[in-house]
XYZ file of C-alpha atoms in Angstrom:
695
model
C 24.710 -49.887 -30.060
C 23.971 -50.879 -33.699
C 25.448 -48.809 -36.481
C 23.525 -46.565 -38.650
C 22.605 -48.061 -42.011
C 24.540 -45.485 -44.104
C 25.129 -47.661 -47.088
C 21.476 -48.699 -47.219
C 20.428 -45.093 -46.991
C 22.855 -44.019 -49.777
C 21.714 -46.719 -52.113
C 18.166 -45.957 -51.493
C 18.860 -42.234 -52.464
C 20.518 -43.459 -55.536
C 17.544 -45.743 -56.460
C 15.197 -42.705 -55.862
C 17.212 -40.499 -58.106
C 17.124 -42.995 -60.871
C 13.221 -43.152 -60.563
C 12.982 -39.454 -60.468
C 15.163 -39.256 -63.779
C 12.545 -41.078 -65.596
C 9.983 -38.325 -64.854
C 12.125 -35.212 -64.988
C 14.780 -34.021 -67.328
C 18.117 -33.519 -65.661
C 19.104 -29.949 -64.962
C 15.460 -28.746 -64.515
C 13.119 -28.610 -61.501
C 9.534 -29.754 -61.511
C 8.184 -26.266 -61.110
C 10.262 -24.901 -64.021
C 8.634 -24.719 -67.455
C 10.140 -27.026 -69.952
C 9.473 -25.627 -73.510
C 8.473 -27.992 -76.340
C 8.590 -30.997 -73.996
C 6.286 -32.940 -71.874
C 6.965 -34.388 -68.379
C 6.438 -38.192 -68.565
C 5.197 -39.631 -65.303
C 5.414 -43.327 -64.575
C 6.732 -46.144 -66.822
C 5.783 -44.703 -70.172
C 7.269 -47.424 -72.243
C 8.968 -47.235 -75.654
C 5.737 -46.527 -77.506
C 5.042 -43.175 -75.682
C 4.445 -40.270 -78.175
C 5.082 -36.784 -76.789
C 3.221 -33.941 -78.427
C 4.558 -30.486 -78.779
C 1.433 -28.665 -77.619
C 1.863 -25.209 -76.215
C -0.208 -24.700 -72.984
C -1.172 -21.258 -71.652
C 1.259 -19.700 -69.062
C 0.762 -21.181 -65.539
C -1.458 -24.083 -66.842
C -0.192 -27.470 -65.643
C -1.139 -30.787 -67.267
C -4.154 -31.998 -65.266
C -3.603 -35.277 -63.433
C -6.086 -37.303 -61.281
C -4.154 -36.247 -58.194
C -4.712 -32.530 -58.766
C -8.576 -32.646 -58.292
C -10.467 -34.504 -55.653
C -14.115 -34.270 -55.157
C -14.658 -36.528 -52.229
C -16.006 -39.940 -51.694
C -19.449 -41.255 -51.294
C -20.536 -42.273 -47.925
C -21.651 -46.002 -47.262
C -25.272 -44.815 -47.032
C -25.003 -43.028 -50.330
C -23.473 -46.043 -52.018
C -26.211 -48.253 -50.610
C -28.782 -45.762 -51.951
C -27.494 -45.857 -55.477
C -27.157 -49.644 -55.336
C -30.802 -49.724 -54.498
C -31.562 -47.444 -57.381
C -29.770 -49.760 -59.714
C -31.665 -52.825 -58.322
C -34.953 -50.914 -58.982
C -33.939 -49.985 -62.549
C -32.715 -53.566 -63.422
C -35.923 -55.039 -62.065
C -38.027 -52.586 -63.912
C -40.955 -53.070 -61.688
C -42.498 -49.572 -62.265
C -46.269 -49.460 -62.386
C -46.209 -47.053 -65.399
C -43.817 -44.964 -67.500
C -44.958 -41.964 -65.302
C -43.963 -43.858 -62.213
C -40.481 -44.438 -63.669
C -40.031 -40.744 -64.732
C -41.059 -39.715 -61.132
C -38.490 -42.138 -59.757
C -35.694 -40.847 -62.206
C -36.501 -37.292 -61.121
C -36.219 -38.097 -57.520
C -32.816 -39.733 -58.086
C -31.657 -36.551 -59.895
C -32.747 -34.441 -56.908
C -30.817 -36.697 -54.584
C -27.703 -36.401 -56.828
C -27.787 -32.648 -56.700
C -24.291 -31.469 -55.696
C -22.762 -35.007 -55.767
C -22.423 -35.399 -59.492
C -18.628 -35.379 -59.550
C -18.373 -37.834 -56.558
C -20.979 -40.378 -58.241
C -19.087 -39.941 -61.634
C -15.762 -40.680 -60.035
C -17.069 -43.756 -58.038
C -16.036 -47.297 -59.217
C -19.497 -48.770 -58.645
C -21.857 -45.896 -58.651
C -20.584 -44.626 -62.022
C -22.153 -47.558 -63.666
C -25.490 -46.727 -62.029
C -25.067 -43.125 -63.235
C -24.723 -44.371 -66.830
C -28.100 -46.123 -66.492
C -29.698 -43.173 -64.964
C -28.493 -41.056 -67.838
C -30.039 -43.484 -70.361
C -33.417 -42.999 -68.679
C -33.142 -39.310 -68.239
C -35.132 -36.523 -70.038
C -33.382 -33.911 -72.144
C -33.790 -31.354 -69.411
C -32.105 -33.679 -66.790
C -29.382 -34.444 -69.226
C -28.740 -30.679 -69.786
C -28.634 -30.132 -66.002
C -25.992 -32.916 -65.642
C -24.119 -31.647 -68.713
C -23.884 -28.161 -67.085
C -22.506 -29.709 -63.886
C -19.791 -31.476 -65.669
C -18.605 -28.345 -67.659
C -15.473 -26.997 -65.973
C -14.285 -30.374 -64.964
C -14.412 -32.164 -68.306
C -10.524 -32.396 -68.691
C -10.428 -34.157 -65.279
C -13.485 -36.451 -65.895
C -12.471 -37.654 -69.383
C -9.062 -38.749 -68.176
C -10.651 -40.506 -65.080
C -10.991 -44.229 -65.252
C -14.666 -44.148 -64.401
C -15.711 -40.626 -65.115
C -14.708 -40.999 -68.728
C -17.465 -43.694 -69.260
C -20.187 -41.264 -67.651
C -19.048 -38.519 -70.136
C -19.117 -40.886 -73.145
C -22.657 -42.137 -72.272
C -23.917 -38.461 -71.599
C -22.536 -37.247 -74.948
C -24.014 -40.200 -76.796
C -27.582 -39.753 -75.232
C -27.513 -36.006 -75.554
C -26.481 -36.055 -79.145
C -29.832 -37.667 -79.891
C -31.666 -34.511 -78.904
C -29.492 -32.040 -80.796
C -31.407 -30.162 -83.412
C -30.346 -27.718 -86.132
C -31.764 -24.756 -84.251
C -32.758 -24.967 -80.486
C -36.361 -24.192 -79.712
C -37.159 -21.561 -77.292
C -39.759 -23.792 -75.368
C -36.949 -26.416 -74.665
C -35.147 -24.040 -72.169
C -38.023 -21.852 -71.068
C -38.282 -21.683 -67.344
C -35.201 -23.937 -66.747
C -32.394 -21.396 -67.065
C -30.344 -24.070 -68.793
C -28.853 -23.773 -72.363
C -29.870 -26.241 -75.044
C -27.710 -29.089 -76.230
C -25.901 -27.039 -78.960
C -24.126 -24.496 -76.738
C -23.484 -27.199 -74.255
C -21.550 -29.339 -76.754
C -19.871 -26.156 -77.993
C -18.651 -25.334 -74.444
C -17.303 -28.884 -74.036
C -15.340 -28.557 -77.217
C -13.960 -25.299 -76.168
C -12.910 -26.668 -72.775
C -11.100 -29.574 -74.182
C -9.549 -27.839 -77.084
C -6.336 -26.605 -75.381
C -5.498 -30.161 -74.164
C -6.298 -32.066 -77.381
C -2.543 -32.876 -77.998
C -2.137 -35.220 -75.076
C -5.798 -36.436 -74.827
C -5.549 -38.211 -78.166
C -3.253 -40.890 -76.676
C -4.562 -40.804 -73.215
C -5.804 -44.322 -71.983
C -9.259 -43.191 -70.920
C -9.711 -39.811 -72.548
C -9.130 -40.889 -76.167
C -12.508 -42.879 -76.109
C -14.483 -39.883 -75.082
C -12.626 -37.588 -77.505
C -13.598 -39.965 -80.283
C -17.297 -39.797 -79.230
C -17.192 -36.106 -79.214
C -15.472 -36.000 -82.689
C -18.119 -38.306 -83.908
C -21.048 -36.270 -82.673
C -19.695 -33.004 -83.962
C -19.112 -34.524 -87.357
C -22.721 -35.674 -87.950
C -21.746 -39.113 -88.984
C -24.096 -41.912 -87.800
C -23.905 -43.088 -84.167
C -25.118 -46.585 -84.821
C -22.841 -47.610 -87.735
C -20.970 -50.735 -86.846
C -17.795 -49.800 -88.638
C -17.733 -46.394 -86.832
C -18.426 -48.123 -83.423
C -15.511 -50.292 -83.946
C -13.258 -47.073 -84.047
C -15.092 -45.468 -81.000
C -15.739 -48.091 -78.302
C -13.183 -50.386 -76.851
C -13.715 -54.132 -77.035
C -13.350 -54.476 -73.273
C -16.030 -51.682 -72.703
C -18.809 -53.109 -70.454
C -22.146 -52.994 -72.402
C -24.599 -51.431 -70.086
C -28.350 -51.318 -70.887
C -31.327 -49.759 -69.123
C -34.852 -50.898 -69.785
C -36.294 -48.687 -72.366
C -39.847 -48.018 -73.390
C -40.994 -49.653 -76.682
C -40.567 -47.227 -79.603
C -37.837 -44.985 -77.708
C -35.002 -46.631 -79.492
C -34.773 -44.830 -82.805
C -32.092 -45.188 -85.454
C -29.926 -42.166 -85.896
C -28.372 -43.094 -89.280
C -29.109 -39.665 -90.707
C -28.338 -36.976 -88.262
C -28.595 -33.213 -88.825
C -26.248 -31.219 -86.724
C -25.822 -27.444 -86.357
C -23.337 -25.633 -88.644
C -21.497 -24.429 -85.537
C -20.528 -28.022 -84.822
C -18.401 -28.058 -87.923
C -16.484 -25.008 -86.900
C -15.933 -26.517 -83.450
C -14.775 -29.824 -85.140
C -12.343 -27.999 -87.201
C -10.770 -26.190 -84.236
C -10.416 -29.495 -82.336
C -8.710 -31.272 -85.176
C -6.474 -28.190 -85.778
C -5.534 -28.104 -82.085
C -4.785 -31.939 -82.081
C -2.512 -31.922 -85.147
C -1.165 -28.459 -85.625
C 1.959 -29.025 -83.527
C 2.426 -32.505 -85.194
C 4.607 -33.032 -88.101
C 4.488 -36.054 -90.525
C 6.776 -38.216 -88.443
C 4.763 -37.862 -85.239
C 1.456 -38.282 -87.115
C 2.596 -41.455 -88.693
C 3.761 -42.700 -85.261
C 0.097 -42.575 -84.324
C -0.679 -45.135 -87.032
C 0.912 -47.999 -85.026
C -0.059 -46.613 -81.548
C -2.688 -48.765 -79.972
C -4.539 -45.781 -78.538
C -3.848 -43.255 -81.276
C -4.585 -45.347 -84.211
C -8.480 -45.405 -83.673
C -8.396 -41.651 -83.130
C -6.382 -41.277 -86.514
C -8.940 -43.498 -88.190
C -11.714 -41.381 -87.191
C -10.028 -38.112 -88.014
C -9.496 -39.439 -91.590
C -12.994 -40.695 -91.775
C -14.308 -37.342 -90.866
C -11.987 -35.630 -93.298
C -12.807 -37.841 -96.235
C -16.619 -37.859 -95.647
C -18.882 -35.943 -97.999
C -18.906 -33.014 -95.548
C -15.134 -32.754 -95.235
C -13.802 -33.341 -98.818
C -12.831 -29.761 -99.174
C -10.834 -29.797 -96.064
C -9.002 -33.065 -96.937
C -7.362 -31.158 -99.912
C -5.913 -28.394 -97.648
C -2.266 -28.408 -96.970
C -2.598 -28.625 -93.032
C -5.261 -31.435 -93.390
C -4.617 -34.846 -91.675
C -4.433 -36.734 -95.087
C -1.813 -34.220 -96.569
C 0.313 -34.478 -93.361
C 0.086 -38.234 -93.324
C 0.667 -38.678 -97.118
C 2.426 -35.609 -98.391
C 3.423 -37.367 -101.640
C 0.022 -37.447 -103.383
C 1.410 -39.116 -106.472
C 2.285 -42.210 -104.349
C 5.144 -43.384 -106.521
C 6.587 -46.754 -105.450
C 9.784 -45.291 -104.196
C 8.136 -42.426 -102.369
C 8.269 -42.186 -98.534
C 4.328 -42.397 -98.446
C 4.229 -45.516 -100.428
C 6.878 -47.050 -98.134
C 4.853 -45.972 -95.153
C 1.604 -47.669 -96.439
C 3.567 -50.800 -97.313
C 4.755 -50.973 -93.772
C 1.163 -50.577 -92.462
C -0.353 -53.227 -94.489
C 1.395 -56.103 -92.540
C 1.031 -54.453 -89.044
C -1.877 -55.628 -86.906
C -2.691 -52.177 -85.773
C -1.777 -50.055 -88.806
C -3.738 -52.237 -91.311
C -6.976 -50.721 -89.951
C -5.789 -47.334 -91.093
C -5.056 -48.711 -94.506
C -8.577 -50.195 -94.675
C -9.865 -46.657 -93.974
C -7.745 -45.251 -96.793
C -8.883 -47.861 -99.320
C -12.537 -47.214 -98.370
C -12.624 -43.494 -98.218
C -9.951 -42.234 -100.450
C -11.084 -40.174 -103.500
C -11.076 -42.048 -106.768
C -8.058 -40.370 -108.227
C -5.870 -40.904 -105.261
C -7.012 -44.472 -104.750
C -6.306 -45.416 -108.379
C -2.626 -44.240 -107.850
C -2.505 -46.232 -104.672
C -3.810 -49.263 -106.163
C -1.641 -49.125 -109.361
C 1.602 -48.193 -107.737
C 1.525 -49.822 -104.252
C -1.277 -52.360 -103.918
C -1.502 -54.252 -107.387
C 2.132 -55.863 -107.170
C 1.524 -57.068 -103.513
C -2.093 -58.288 -103.910
C -1.042 -61.833 -104.181
C 1.145 -62.013 -101.090
C -1.313 -59.832 -99.238
C -3.984 -62.517 -99.758
C -1.898 -65.102 -98.021
C -1.045 -62.997 -94.949
C -3.203 -63.228 -91.884
C -3.297 -59.479 -91.383
C -2.940 -58.023 -94.883
C -5.812 -60.263 -96.175
C -8.349 -57.982 -94.605
C -6.845 -55.060 -96.437
C -7.129 -57.139 -99.717
C -10.827 -57.700 -98.934
C -11.488 -53.921 -98.714
C -9.505 -53.590 -102.062
C -11.808 -56.162 -103.834
C -14.832 -54.199 -102.600
C -13.549 -51.001 -104.153
C -12.509 -52.370 -107.695
C -14.487 -52.116 -110.825
C -15.159 -54.811 -113.285
C -11.992 -54.733 -115.286
C -9.601 -54.403 -112.324
C -11.587 -57.060 -110.496
C -10.942 -59.480 -113.248
C -7.126 -58.739 -113.169
C -7.085 -59.102 -109.327
C -8.959 -62.391 -109.614
C -6.123 -63.797 -111.769
C -3.537 -62.739 -109.259
C -5.441 -64.301 -106.383
C -6.418 -67.422 -108.297
C -2.871 -68.760 -108.198
C -2.828 -68.412 -104.394
C -6.190 -70.176 -103.743
C -4.778 -73.501 -102.965
C -2.532 -71.956 -100.228
C -5.689 -70.057 -98.705
C -7.725 -73.279 -98.837
C -5.024 -75.256 -96.985
C -4.830 -72.599 -94.313
C -8.576 -72.447 -94.106
C -8.652 -68.708 -94.837
C -11.943 -68.695 -96.678
C -12.970 -65.058 -95.871
C -11.084 -63.674 -98.893
C -12.542 -66.411 -101.216
C -16.077 -65.369 -100.121
C -15.528 -61.758 -100.794
C -14.008 -62.490 -104.268
C -17.079 -64.548 -105.226
C -19.417 -61.891 -103.924
C -17.640 -59.271 -105.926
C -17.457 -61.349 -109.048
C -21.158 -62.017 -108.816
C -21.942 -58.261 -108.372
C -19.574 -56.879 -111.089
C -20.472 -59.583 -113.607
C -17.085 -61.360 -113.628
C -17.288 -65.236 -114.334
C -16.472 -67.064 -111.054
C -16.340 -70.468 -112.725
C -12.579 -70.924 -112.507
C -12.813 -70.213 -108.717
C -15.348 -72.930 -108.368
C -13.093 -75.280 -110.309
C -10.164 -74.644 -107.855
C -12.356 -75.111 -104.774
C -13.811 -78.254 -106.154
C -10.322 -79.777 -106.837
C -8.784 -78.706 -103.451
C -11.567 -80.076 -101.279
C -11.555 -83.381 -103.263
C -15.179 -83.355 -104.222
C -16.420 -87.040 -104.346
C -20.338 -87.314 -103.940
C -21.327 -85.886 -100.621
C -17.895 -85.319 -99.167
C -17.450 -81.829 -100.409
C -19.597 -80.119 -98.043
C -18.258 -81.744 -94.855
C -14.790 -81.234 -95.984
C -15.381 -77.566 -96.728
C -17.262 -76.973 -93.269
C -14.878 -79.260 -91.289
C -17.863 -81.015 -90.074
C -18.043 -84.414 -88.262
C -21.181 -85.848 -86.976
C -21.540 -86.813 -83.285
C -21.267 -90.586 -84.218
C -18.066 -90.112 -85.953
C -16.714 -87.957 -83.128
C -17.522 -90.796 -80.627
C -15.852 -93.357 -82.806
C -12.758 -91.187 -82.974
C -12.626 -90.791 -79.258
C -13.079 -94.561 -78.585
C -10.269 -95.468 -81.050
C -7.829 -92.919 -79.798
C -8.568 -92.287 -76.072
C -5.198 -90.794 -75.545
C -5.883 -87.655 -77.568
C -7.289 -84.562 -76.029
C -11.036 -84.109 -76.413
C -10.721 -80.673 -77.945
C -8.379 -82.038 -80.620
C -10.478 -84.902 -81.521
C -13.718 -82.991 -81.876
C -12.893 -79.876 -84.105
C -15.732 -77.193 -84.326
C -17.406 -76.346 -87.733
C -15.648 -73.541 -89.349
C -17.821 -70.383 -89.399
C -15.923 -68.729 -92.246
C -16.398 -71.843 -94.319
C -20.084 -71.796 -93.525
C -20.319 -68.194 -94.881
C -18.408 -69.281 -97.996
C -20.911 -72.184 -98.641
C -23.850 -69.679 -98.210
C -22.214 -67.267 -100.646
C -21.694 -69.943 -103.231
C -25.418 -71.063 -102.841
C -26.518 -67.520 -103.544
C -24.303 -67.200 -106.737
C -25.947 -68.921 -109.728
C -22.521 -70.156 -111.249
C -21.218 -71.659 -107.977
C -24.416 -72.972 -106.428
C -24.515 -76.412 -108.197
C -21.224 -77.448 -106.444
C -22.827 -77.160 -102.982
C -26.316 -78.211 -104.032
C -24.946 -81.561 -105.637
C -23.058 -82.270 -102.456
C -26.154 -81.788 -100.204
C -28.249 -84.116 -102.442
C -25.494 -86.611 -102.128
C -25.245 -86.519 -98.304
C -26.263 -89.455 -96.239
C -29.630 -88.769 -94.314
C -27.991 -89.179 -91.036
C -25.289 -86.733 -91.880
C -27.793 -84.181 -93.185
C -29.896 -84.363 -90.062
C -26.721 -83.855 -87.975
C -25.798 -80.840 -89.992
C -29.230 -79.476 -89.597
C -28.831 -79.705 -85.812
C -25.381 -78.078 -85.841
C -25.437 -74.201 -84.994
C -23.001 -73.338 -87.892
C -23.796 -75.806 -90.578
C -27.494 -75.469 -90.190
C -27.148 -71.992 -91.638
C -25.954 -73.537 -94.986
C -29.083 -75.810 -94.792
C -31.398 -72.819 -94.320
C -29.747 -70.925 -97.101
C -30.146 -73.977 -99.513
C -33.763 -73.999 -98.603
C -34.354 -70.343 -99.356
C -36.614 -70.224 -102.374
C -35.367 -68.562 -105.640
C -36.472 -68.832 -109.280
C -33.399 -70.832 -110.114
C -33.459 -73.619 -107.399
C -36.933 -74.911 -107.745
C -35.725 -78.117 -109.215
C -33.246 -78.555 -106.368
C -35.874 -77.989 -103.846
C -38.107 -80.610 -105.383
C -35.325 -83.085 -104.798
C -33.999 -81.671 -101.534
C -37.225 -81.248 -99.475
C -38.256 -84.921 -99.441
C -35.023 -85.610 -97.566
C -36.736 -84.192 -94.484
C -39.884 -86.405 -94.675
C -40.074 -88.214 -91.227
C -37.534 -85.936 -89.584
C -39.225 -82.645 -89.223
C -40.703 -83.590 -85.861
C -37.306 -84.312 -84.369
C -35.708 -81.154 -85.895
C -38.497 -78.971 -84.489
C -37.495 -79.995 -80.883
C -33.875 -78.898 -81.417
C -32.474 -75.356 -81.025
C -30.873 -75.201 -84.333
C -32.992 -77.611 -86.146
C -36.110 -75.541 -85.373
C -34.769 -72.961 -87.584
C -34.513 -75.399 -90.480
C -38.131 -76.473 -89.727
C -39.236 -72.902 -90.093
C -37.289 -72.639 -93.370
C -39.136 -75.586 -94.743
C -42.426 -73.334 -94.645
C -40.901 -70.932 -97.193
C -39.060 -73.592 -99.080
C -42.191 -75.316 -100.048
C -43.718 -72.215 -101.686
C -45.389 -73.446 -104.949
C -44.918 -76.942 -103.692
C -48.025 -77.234 -101.678
C -48.259 -81.006 -101.691
C -45.023 -81.128 -99.915
C -46.049 -78.587 -97.385
C -49.118 -80.587 -96.525
C -47.059 -83.794 -96.075
C -44.746 -81.968 -93.615
C -47.761 -80.385 -91.825
C -49.180 -83.848 -91.363
C -46.040 -85.057 -89.687
C -46.196 -82.028 -87.270
C -49.679 -83.071 -86.407
C -48.573 -86.641 -85.571
C -45.967 -85.207 -83.195
C -48.091 -82.648 -81.518
C -47.653 -83.829 -78.021
C -43.867 -83.756 -78.118
C -43.792 -80.331 -79.896
C -46.126 -78.801 -77.292
C -43.633 -79.932 -74.546
C -40.681 -78.369 -76.210
C -40.104 -74.641 -76.265
C -38.649 -74.823 -79.747
C -41.404 -77.133 -80.924
C -43.951 -74.609 -79.756
C -42.351 -71.975 -81.936
C -42.454 -74.239 -84.995
C -46.007 -75.153 -84.337
C -46.944 -71.376 -84.048
C -45.004 -70.474 -87.166
C -46.536 -73.235 -89.259
C -50.029 -72.097 -88.007
C -50.973 -75.582 -86.976
C -53.845 -74.347 -84.802
C -55.474 -73.046 -87.918
C -54.678 -76.332 -89.632
C -56.590 -78.094 -86.846
C -59.612 -75.801 -86.682
C -60.102 -74.385 -90.194
C -58.200 -76.576 -92.748
C -59.542 -74.715 -95.579
C -58.191 -71.432 -94.416
C -54.825 -72.955 -93.721
C -54.572 -74.287 -97.186
C -55.369 -70.758 -98.558
C -52.781 -69.349 -96.221
C -50.158 -72.089 -97.245
C -50.714 -71.469 -101.068
C -49.878 -67.861 -100.721
C -51.353 -64.368 -100.096
C -52.482 -63.996 -103.662
C -54.711 -67.044 -103.394
C -55.931 -66.626 -99.769
C -57.085 -63.052 -99.806
C -59.433 -61.000 -102.016
C -58.091 -57.975 -103.744
C -58.193 -54.715 -101.772
C -59.951 -52.699 -104.651
C -63.263 -53.698 -106.429
C -62.487 -55.966 -109.348
C -64.431 -53.815 -111.896
C -62.141 -50.856 -110.998
C -59.012 -53.065 -111.074
C -59.665 -54.599 -114.440
C -60.963 -51.424 -116.250
C -64.142 -50.990 -118.261
C -62.866 -52.309 -121.606
C -60.387 -55.026 -120.614
C -61.093 -58.657 -120.550
C -60.534 -60.326 -117.033
C -57.791 -62.898 -116.697
C -58.755 -66.455 -115.399
C -57.124 -65.724 -112.073
C -59.243 -62.577 -111.606
C -62.316 -64.599 -112.358
C -61.369 -67.131 -109.788
C -60.786 -64.483 -107.257
C -64.258 -62.962 -107.988
C -65.959 -66.268 -107.498
C -64.050 -66.844 -104.276
C -65.090 -63.377 -103.003
C -68.811 -64.033 -103.929
C -68.559 -67.329 -102.165
C -67.167 -65.707 -99.111
C -69.970 -62.960 -99.204
C -72.666 -65.640 -99.451
C -71.234 -67.359 -96.302
C -71.015 -64.186 -94.369
C -74.721 -63.250 -95.275
C -75.951 -66.397 -93.727
C -74.697 -65.365 -90.309
C -71.351 -65.536 -88.469
C -70.645 -68.099 -85.757
C -68.687 -67.639 -82.552
C -65.709 -69.486 -83.973
C -65.080 -66.509 -86.219
C -63.974 -64.289 -83.460
C -61.176 -66.749 -82.135
C -57.696 -65.584 -81.631
C -56.447 -67.423 -84.927
C -59.317 -66.274 -87.055
C -58.214 -64.820 -90.506
C -59.859 -61.462 -91.127
C -61.194 -61.463 -94.764
C -61.918 -58.250 -96.610
C -64.921 -58.168 -98.879
C -63.892 -56.579 -102.128
C -67.410 -56.414 -103.617
C -69.971 -54.033 -102.393
């Protein structure tokens, strides 16, 4: 008989003991309470942060295994899949039909809310259903989630349903709930629902901050309770994950409203203070600083600082137990202090640098001046060259005044050649923008840019953008067939395009780009107008201003004979549209370009982009009523009569100006034509409605 595998069994037991040692401290059993310490399950890694949060006696840390609400049957999964197909198709006869359909779905979901929210596929469908639900339906679903929020926010799929529900319900929160909102439903209004949610999550805030899934929902709840805008891009970057699936449901026109200014009840501020206090009360400065470099904890810490340093939380930020005071106990921020060393370490960290950006943007003026003088100024030059710290330098430039900005420009000016050689033009763009805004002369910046890009005629702009036309790319591929296609055809630099647009909008740097555009070869110019990135520069150059009239007179004729071809291209059609506004006060050029569009009418009507250009140039009006098209092309002041009688506008004792007399003659002429009788053509779709000013 074969022997028993005793050695194999012993070794297996040893391996099992080693695995259990990772999860449980030696000398304790799982059922015993471990004071001031958490039980870490699984492979936590070196970046795990434990939190000394006291839980009530008998309360265990909730896990996904402690609660199970069942699985959906195949028939139920098929039902919700059909619901999703109906919502995506949006083939409802009327909004009332869709409302009835959503109500029927909520009735079918009664009693199965937790199973649907925990389903991998159906949780996505539930999010779309929430987006189309009425406030009463959302209150009903919210009340079903209460009591299970700690489980749901930590669930991989349920956390997304809670996040969507919170965001949609927050749009219906008012300062005081109205009685008619809950009359006859037996459901509380949104305010007590959010307060109950905050109260339920408050005891577990310590470990929810760094939970992989719960942290996103916690950020949303903190954002809603704070009253900060929900649609701000800078705040959304702290709330939503980059990998989050962007689900959209078909909405009615006019239902998507901006929530930039939100009014929240005063009770929300008290609930927010309790949540923040529960999250950081057991954390000292060391643990709180560890959050700054934690991939999940850093966005939460950013939001906490943003809430404290906002207008409504300035008083709280000055308290001893605030997040800011715990994070930076040395308010003087001397160079050798621990707080200064902490910030210096974060500046060059890919994760922690985001927190420094928040501090630079939101710190009070007195604290920021100390931070800038003692910590940031000596390192501004080296920060501008670093890939990570350069973003912090951009935020610093946006905060500086005129005198400090002039000093910072001198520090960065010596590093411009290095930035240009590394094609890090984002910092240069921000520097030019701020100099133009604060009244600092950017001429020395323009001189360095000109010398580094070796501006000779029309070579400056292509060198700046890294642009090469298709013909040049094909020749390069033929001459060196061994090279890879991606390396031989580099893409146009988007950040360089933004820099060129900024230089065009700044009076003291625009001539460098304008002279290069005038010196460009026609083929190169048309190739740039058809490129998705460089065409933005051409559109910006065509934007009319008071100072570029002379440039437009020389630049617009370069497009003669090419507007028909540009109109049939995706990117070139935007340049063709820009030529309409570029020819303001240059009517003879506009008529010349319109004539070329007419000669290419058949090709333009066959192209979807050409049809858009034809419509934007009002070419149908040009065909049928050339006089009205000319009045429209010359501008609204010459194509329409004034909205008030001329006698009232001019006053009884004032002499009329020549333009007012001309408008009066034009109005009388229009009146005389209208008195003779109107024709059928005046009721066409493109007819211009004229208002008779004289009665």
